[in-house]
Short mmCIF file of C-alpha atoms in Angstrom, two decimals:
data_model
loop_
_atom_site.label_atom_id
_atom_site.label_comp_id
_atom_site.label_asym_id
_atom_site.label_seq_id
_atom_site.Cartn_x
_atom_site.Cartn_y
_atom_site.Cartn_z
CA UNK A 1 -83.17 -42.42 98.82
CA UNK A 2 -79.87 -40.98 98.05
CA UNK A 3 -79.53 -37.45 99.79
CA UNK A 4 -79.24 -34.52 97.10
CA UNK A 5 -79.69 -31.35 98.84
CA UNK A 6 -78.69 -29.59 102.30
CA UNK A 7 -81.39 -27.28 103.13
CA UNK A 8 -79.61 -24.08 104.97
CA UNK A 9 -82.41 -21.15 106.77
CA UNK A 10 -80.83 -18.61 108.83
CA UNK A 11 -83.28 -17.30 111.39
CA UNK A 12 -83.59 -13.68 112.90
CA UNK A 13 -86.67 -13.26 114.54
CA UNK A 14 -88.48 -15.62 112.61
CA UNK A 15 -90.70 -17.22 115.05
CA UNK A 16 -94.08 -15.92 113.13
CA UNK A 17 -93.01 -18.02 110.20
CA UNK A 18 -90.20 -20.64 110.09
CA UNK A 19 -93.30 -22.88 111.09
CA UNK A 20 -94.39 -22.54 106.97
CA UNK A 21 -90.35 -23.17 106.06
CA UNK A 22 -89.85 -26.49 107.89
CA UNK A 23 -93.10 -28.01 107.52
CA UNK A 24 -92.47 -29.31 103.58
CA UNK A 25 -89.12 -30.40 104.38
CA UNK A 26 -89.96 -32.64 106.83
CA UNK A 27 -90.82 -35.39 104.54
CA UNK A 28 -87.84 -34.99 102.40
CA UNK A 29 -85.77 -35.42 106.03
CA UNK A 30 -87.24 -38.67 106.37
CA UNK A 31 -86.66 -39.97 103.51
CA UNK A 32 -83.10 -38.83 103.53
CA UNK A 33 -83.86 -36.71 99.95
CA UNK A 34 -82.34 -33.49 102.47
CA UNK A 35 -80.70 -32.92 105.77
CA UNK A 36 -82.07 -29.60 106.69
CA UNK A 37 -80.02 -26.96 109.27
CA UNK A 38 -81.20 -24.10 110.80
CA UNK A 39 -78.68 -21.43 112.51
CA UNK A 40 -80.08 -18.97 114.32
CA UNK A 41 -78.60 -15.40 115.21
CA UNK A 42 -79.43 -15.08 118.38
CA UNK A 43 -83.61 -14.08 118.11
CA UNK A 44 -84.84 -12.72 121.05
CA UNK A 45 -88.32 -14.42 120.14
CA UNK A 46 -87.97 -17.65 121.07
CA UNK A 47 -87.50 -18.96 117.65
CA UNK A 48 -85.03 -21.61 118.12
CA UNK A 49 -86.77 -23.00 120.78
CA UNK A 50 -89.59 -23.05 118.49
CA UNK A 51 -87.74 -24.98 115.63
CA UNK A 52 -86.16 -27.22 118.75
CA UNK A 53 -89.71 -28.61 120.18
CA UNK A 54 -91.17 -28.81 117.01
CA UNK A 55 -88.88 -29.92 114.10
CA UNK A 56 -86.34 -32.30 116.10
CA UNK A 57 -84.91 -33.38 113.18
CA UNK A 58 -83.49 -30.42 112.30
CA UNK A 59 -80.08 -29.70 112.63
CA UNK A 60 -80.63 -26.69 114.85
CA UNK A 61 -77.16 -24.06 115.92
CA UNK A 62 -77.81 -21.60 118.14
CA UNK A 63 -75.64 -18.18 118.18
CA UNK A 64 -74.71 -16.63 120.74
CA UNK A 65 -74.51 -13.21 118.82
CA UNK A 66 -75.99 -11.92 115.38
CA UNK A 67 -73.29 -12.58 113.06
CA UNK A 68 -75.08 -11.92 110.12
CA UNK A 69 -76.76 -13.95 106.93
CA UNK A 70 -73.68 -14.70 104.81
CA UNK A 71 -71.74 -15.37 107.57
CA UNK A 72 -74.57 -17.61 109.28
CA UNK A 73 -74.79 -19.34 105.81
CA UNK A 74 -71.40 -20.28 105.30
CA UNK A 75 -71.46 -21.74 108.62
CA UNK A 76 -74.90 -23.99 107.85
CA UNK A 77 -72.91 -25.00 104.43
CA UNK A 78 -70.42 -26.90 106.37
CA UNK A 79 -72.34 -28.37 109.00
CA UNK A 80 -74.11 -30.68 105.39
CA UNK A 81 -72.49 -32.97 102.69
CA UNK A 82 -75.16 -32.72 100.05
CA UNK A 83 -74.15 -32.39 96.60
CA UNK A 84 -75.99 -29.71 96.23
CA UNK A 85 -77.32 -26.89 98.83
CA UNK A 86 -80.28 -25.14 99.43
CA UNK A 87 -80.20 -21.74 100.90
CA UNK A 88 -84.10 -21.33 102.30
CA UNK A 89 -85.47 -18.28 103.89
CA UNK A 90 -87.20 -18.43 106.33
CA UNK A 91 -90.50 -16.40 104.93
CA UNK A 92 -90.25 -18.66 101.82
CA UNK A 93 -90.50 -22.34 101.34
CA UNK A 94 -90.59 -25.32 98.57
CA UNK A 95 -91.98 -28.93 98.34
CA UNK A 96 -89.84 -31.91 97.70
CA UNK A 97 -91.37 -31.82 93.37
CA UNK A 98 -90.51 -28.30 92.93
CA UNK A 99 -87.02 -28.74 94.98
CA UNK A 100 -86.81 -32.24 92.65
CA UNK A 101 -87.02 -29.73 89.37
CA UNK A 102 -84.15 -27.77 90.94
CA UNK A 103 -81.69 -30.85 91.46
CA UNK A 104 -82.66 -32.35 88.28
CA UNK A 105 -82.05 -29.52 86.52
CA UNK A 106 -78.53 -28.93 88.31
CA UNK A 107 -77.39 -32.52 87.25
CA UNK A 108 -77.94 -31.90 83.86
CA UNK A 109 -76.54 -28.72 84.09
CA UNK A 110 -72.65 -29.18 85.06
CA UNK A 111 -71.73 -25.68 85.00
CA UNK A 112 -74.56 -24.24 86.64
CA UNK A 113 -73.95 -22.63 90.20
CA UNK A 114 -77.38 -21.24 91.26
CA UNK A 115 -80.64 -21.85 90.16
CA UNK A 116 -83.66 -20.56 91.83
CA UNK A 117 -87.08 -21.51 91.02
CA UNK A 118 -90.40 -18.93 90.06
CA UNK A 119 -91.19 -17.46 93.42
CA UNK A 120 -94.56 -15.95 94.72
CA UNK A 121 -95.24 -13.83 97.26
CA UNK A 122 -98.08 -13.08 99.79
CA UNK A 123 -100.10 -10.88 97.32
CA UNK A 124 -99.15 -12.90 93.78
CA UNK A 125 -95.82 -10.50 93.36
CA UNK A 126 -93.56 -12.33 91.10
CA UNK A 127 -89.88 -13.15 91.80
CA UNK A 128 -87.83 -10.96 89.31
CA UNK A 129 -84.27 -11.80 88.44
CA UNK A 130 -81.77 -8.87 87.60
CA UNK A 131 -78.73 -7.36 86.10
CA UNK A 132 -75.09 -6.65 88.00
CA UNK A 133 -75.26 -3.30 89.98
CA UNK A 134 -72.64 -0.83 88.42
CA UNK A 135 -71.57 2.43 88.96
CA UNK A 136 -73.54 3.32 85.46
CA UNK A 137 -76.19 1.38 86.37
CA UNK A 138 -77.16 3.11 89.97
CA UNK A 139 -76.51 6.50 88.62
CA UNK A 140 -79.35 5.54 85.86
CA UNK A 141 -81.45 4.19 87.90
CA UNK A 142 -81.54 7.27 90.54
CA UNK A 143 -82.07 9.37 87.10
CA UNK A 144 -84.68 6.80 85.59
CA UNK A 145 -85.72 4.33 88.31
CA UNK A 146 -84.38 0.57 88.10
CA UNK A 147 -84.43 -0.93 84.54
CA UNK A 148 -82.74 -4.52 83.79
CA UNK A 149 -85.19 -6.64 85.98
CA UNK A 150 -87.14 -9.44 84.38
CA UNK A 151 -89.83 -11.17 85.78
CA UNK A 152 -89.62 -14.81 86.72
CA UNK A 153 -92.73 -16.07 85.47
CA UNK A 154 -94.26 -19.48 86.80
CA UNK A 155 -93.84 -21.95 84.01
CA UNK A 156 -91.17 -20.56 82.10
CA UNK A 157 -88.20 -22.43 80.41
CA UNK A 158 -84.90 -22.58 82.09
CA UNK A 159 -83.26 -19.28 81.36
CA UNK A 160 -79.27 -17.79 82.26
CA UNK A 161 -79.68 -14.71 84.55
CA UNK A 162 -76.87 -12.57 85.71
CA UNK A 163 -77.99 -12.23 89.48
CA UNK A 164 -81.34 -13.43 91.50
CA UNK A 165 -82.35 -12.77 95.09
CA UNK A 166 -81.19 -15.37 97.41
CA UNK A 167 -84.20 -16.21 99.28
CA UNK A 168 -85.01 -19.38 97.54
CA UNK A 169 -81.56 -20.72 95.79
CA UNK A 170 -79.87 -24.08 95.18
CA UNK A 171 -75.94 -24.41 94.81
CA UNK A 172 -73.90 -26.77 93.34
CA UNK A 173 -71.76 -26.97 96.50
CA UNK A 174 -68.55 -27.93 94.36
CA UNK A 175 -68.85 -24.28 93.53
CA UNK A 176 -69.88 -22.90 96.61
CA UNK A 177 -66.47 -24.11 98.08
CA UNK A 178 -64.85 -23.53 94.85
CA UNK A 179 -65.42 -19.59 95.73
CA UNK A 180 -65.11 -19.71 99.44
CA UNK A 181 -68.84 -19.51 99.74
CA UNK A 182 -70.61 -16.08 100.88
CA UNK A 183 -68.38 -12.91 101.64
CA UNK A 184 -69.20 -12.44 105.05
CA UNK A 185 -68.09 -9.06 105.23
CA UNK A 186 -72.18 -8.62 103.96
CA UNK A 187 -73.74 -8.40 107.07
CA UNK A 188 -77.35 -8.63 105.14
CA UNK A 189 -77.99 -8.28 101.35
CA UNK A 190 -75.48 -7.86 98.22
CA UNK A 191 -73.80 -11.42 99.42
CA UNK A 192 -76.15 -13.02 96.43
CA UNK A 193 -75.19 -11.00 94.12
CA UNK A 194 -71.06 -10.52 94.80
CA UNK A 195 -71.68 -14.27 95.16
CA UNK A 196 -73.10 -14.67 91.63
CA UNK A 197 -70.66 -12.06 89.53
CA UNK A 198 -67.43 -13.97 91.25
CA UNK A 199 -69.09 -17.16 90.03
CA UNK A 200 -69.32 -15.48 86.86
CA UNK A 201 -65.78 -14.45 86.34
CA UNK A 202 -64.69 -18.08 87.41
CA UNK A 203 -67.23 -20.06 84.22
CA UNK A 204 -70.28 -20.69 86.38
CA UNK A 205 -73.79 -20.20 85.48
CA UNK A 206 -76.98 -18.85 87.16
CA UNK A 207 -79.87 -19.47 86.17
CA UNK A 208 -83.92 -19.30 87.07
CA UNK A 209 -85.78 -21.94 86.49
CA UNK A 210 -89.69 -21.48 86.42
CA UNK A 211 -90.92 -25.21 85.79
CA UNK A 212 -90.19 -24.63 89.75
CA UNK A 213 -92.29 -22.63 91.59
CA UNK A 214 -91.64 -21.63 95.20
CA UNK A 215 -93.36 -19.04 97.95
CA UNK A 216 -91.59 -16.25 99.41
CA UNK A 217 -93.30 -13.95 101.55
CA UNK A 218 -90.69 -11.14 101.29
CA UNK A 219 -88.86 -9.24 103.76
CA UNK A 220 -90.55 -10.36 107.09
CA UNK A 221 -87.39 -9.52 109.16
CA UNK A 222 -87.09 -6.68 107.91
CA UNK A 223 -90.38 -5.32 108.62
CA UNK A 224 -90.64 -6.53 112.05
CA UNK A 225 -87.33 -4.88 113.09
CA UNK A 226 -88.80 -1.34 113.56
CA UNK A 227 -85.84 0.34 111.31
CA UNK A 228 -85.85 2.64 108.36
CA UNK A 229 -86.50 0.30 105.51
CA UNK A 230 -85.69 0.95 101.58
CA UNK A 231 -87.30 -0.97 99.32
CA UNK A 232 -87.94 -3.33 102.35
CA UNK A 233 -84.86 -3.39 102.97
CA UNK A 234 -83.06 -2.31 105.97
CA UNK A 235 -81.68 0.78 104.86
CA UNK A 236 -78.29 0.57 106.83
CA UNK A 237 -77.38 -2.91 105.64
CA UNK A 238 -78.35 -1.93 102.34
CA UNK A 239 -76.06 0.35 101.20
CA UNK A 240 -73.16 -0.48 103.34
CA UNK A 241 -73.42 -3.92 102.06
CA UNK A 242 -73.38 -1.72 98.50
CA UNK A 243 -70.93 0.68 99.08
CA UNK A 244 -68.95 -2.64 99.86
CA UNK A 245 -69.62 -4.34 96.92
CA UNK A 246 -69.14 -1.56 94.61
CA UNK A 247 -65.35 -0.87 96.26
CA UNK A 248 -64.46 -4.71 95.85
CA UNK A 249 -65.86 -4.75 92.12
CA UNK A 250 -65.06 -1.20 90.60
CA UNK A 251 -62.30 0.46 93.18
CA UNK A 252 -62.86 3.60 95.80
CA UNK A 253 -62.94 5.77 92.60
CA UNK A 254 -66.17 4.46 90.63
CA UNK A 255 -67.60 3.57 94.09
CA UNK A 256 -67.74 6.83 95.30
CA UNK A 257 -68.82 8.54 92.16
CA UNK A 258 -71.49 6.45 91.86
CA UNK A 259 -72.33 7.25 95.75
CA UNK A 260 -72.41 10.64 95.42
CA UNK A 261 -73.75 11.11 92.50
CA UNK A 262 -76.78 9.96 92.81
CA UNK A 263 -77.36 11.69 95.88
CA UNK A 264 -76.31 14.75 93.02
CA UNK A 265 -79.51 13.49 90.52
CA UNK A 266 -81.94 12.56 93.52
CA UNK A 267 -81.37 16.37 94.86
CA UNK A 268 -81.85 17.62 91.34
CA UNK A 269 -85.04 15.53 91.32
CA UNK A 270 -86.24 17.00 94.58
CA UNK A 271 -85.57 20.10 93.01
CA UNK A 272 -87.62 19.10 90.12
CA UNK A 273 -90.58 18.41 91.83
CA UNK A 274 -90.41 21.13 94.15
CA UNK A 275 -90.80 23.36 90.99
CA UNK A 276 -93.08 22.05 89.05
CA UNK A 277 -95.32 21.28 92.10
CA UNK A 278 -94.80 17.77 90.92
CA UNK A 279 -95.53 14.96 94.14
CA UNK A 280 -92.49 14.75 96.29
CA UNK A 281 -91.23 11.23 97.20
CA UNK A 282 -88.76 12.54 98.99
CA UNK A 283 -85.90 10.47 97.84
CA UNK A 284 -83.13 12.40 99.01
CA UNK A 285 -84.08 12.77 102.11
CA UNK A 286 -84.46 9.31 102.92
CA UNK A 287 -80.94 9.05 101.04
CA UNK A 288 -79.47 11.17 103.05
CA UNK A 289 -80.72 9.47 106.15
CA UNK A 290 -78.75 6.47 105.19
CA UNK A 291 -75.09 5.58 104.99
CA UNK A 292 -72.94 7.17 102.65
CA UNK A 293 -69.30 5.66 101.53
CA UNK A 294 -69.48 3.50 104.66
CA UNK A 295 -68.87 -0.21 104.67
CA UNK A 296 -70.23 -2.89 107.25
CA UNK A 297 -68.39 -3.24 110.41
CA UNK A 298 -65.21 -5.50 109.67
CA UNK A 299 -65.57 -5.50 106.25
CA UNK A 300 -62.74 -6.99 104.20
CA UNK A 301 -62.16 -10.34 106.69
CA UNK A 302 -63.15 -13.01 104.47
CA UNK A 303 -64.97 -16.20 106.82
CA UNK A 304 -63.95 -18.72 103.71
CA UNK A 305 -66.73 -21.62 104.19
CA UNK A 306 -64.15 -24.32 104.77
CA UNK A 307 -62.60 -22.07 107.88
CA UNK A 308 -63.68 -22.41 111.52
CA UNK A 309 -66.29 -19.88 113.00
CA UNK A 310 -65.66 -20.14 116.70
CA UNK A 311 -68.11 -17.26 117.36
CA UNK A 312 -71.31 -18.53 115.87
CA UNK A 313 -71.77 -21.21 118.08
CA UNK A 314 -73.71 -21.16 121.71
CA UNK A 315 -75.03 -24.99 121.61
CA UNK A 316 -75.76 -27.19 118.41
CA UNK A 317 -78.32 -30.01 118.71
CA UNK A 318 -78.24 -32.66 115.82
CA UNK A 319 -80.75 -35.43 115.89
CA UNK A 320 -81.32 -38.51 113.73
CA UNK A 321 -83.34 -37.90 110.64
CA UNK A 322 -85.76 -40.70 111.98
CA UNK A 323 -86.50 -38.96 115.41
#
């Protein structure tokens, strides 16, 4: 069978979930439908050892430091040759039938840069597609709550969206390389949002396809890290990446106005809750403990997908898919 997809999974303290992600890929690797890459970001829980011992058909990259999700994805993508790249979180999984549906869709829609399946969580929760974050939408969300999200229901016909979470993402290699891959200034979060926005501006499309179904537990690394989280995202990385995204696409004035305006609105909401003795949800306390007007370390240095990444490699192991 012909090679259809390179699967790229970035791990960090993923020992408890990585087997579930890789097991459904084994038959595809042996049949030649997929080639599988795991880039481990210097986990301290023996994640890479588990991959090496139990999945000898995987191309394993052991990072010498945690270089972040976006940069590790770029490196993993460079190691494959398939026309499609499946970015697969270590707490997610997809089988051959459902990956095949996504590949067929991409072949039938030549301007599609990204397609994501319906995703079901452990408690039955479903993935949502979202609108691009803008300064106005961030202020609206602080005032009224999140708007503009649409649930991807299993069985739904394919439809175009603005962006969708990158936990299970099939990307056309041509588009990925044309756009320079992920912007590695995003250590974690917003790299897929930024990619979809850049793709949109370049005439590419982002789709969701409910005819394909994947599993995604969600936020496994964040849950294990012991750091402060918001909406199951690590607050430090979430707010730094969001501010960099705003700076990049809307400029310094609008980015700063969005951050400061959000704090003002949340402060007013907190005061209202006190005055009217409503349930206190402490949105402002959580926000003030998180980065404000800060970007990720090293932001602005783009790690192009076609470039080398000398810092990421400690050791690699590539084996024949017949192993």
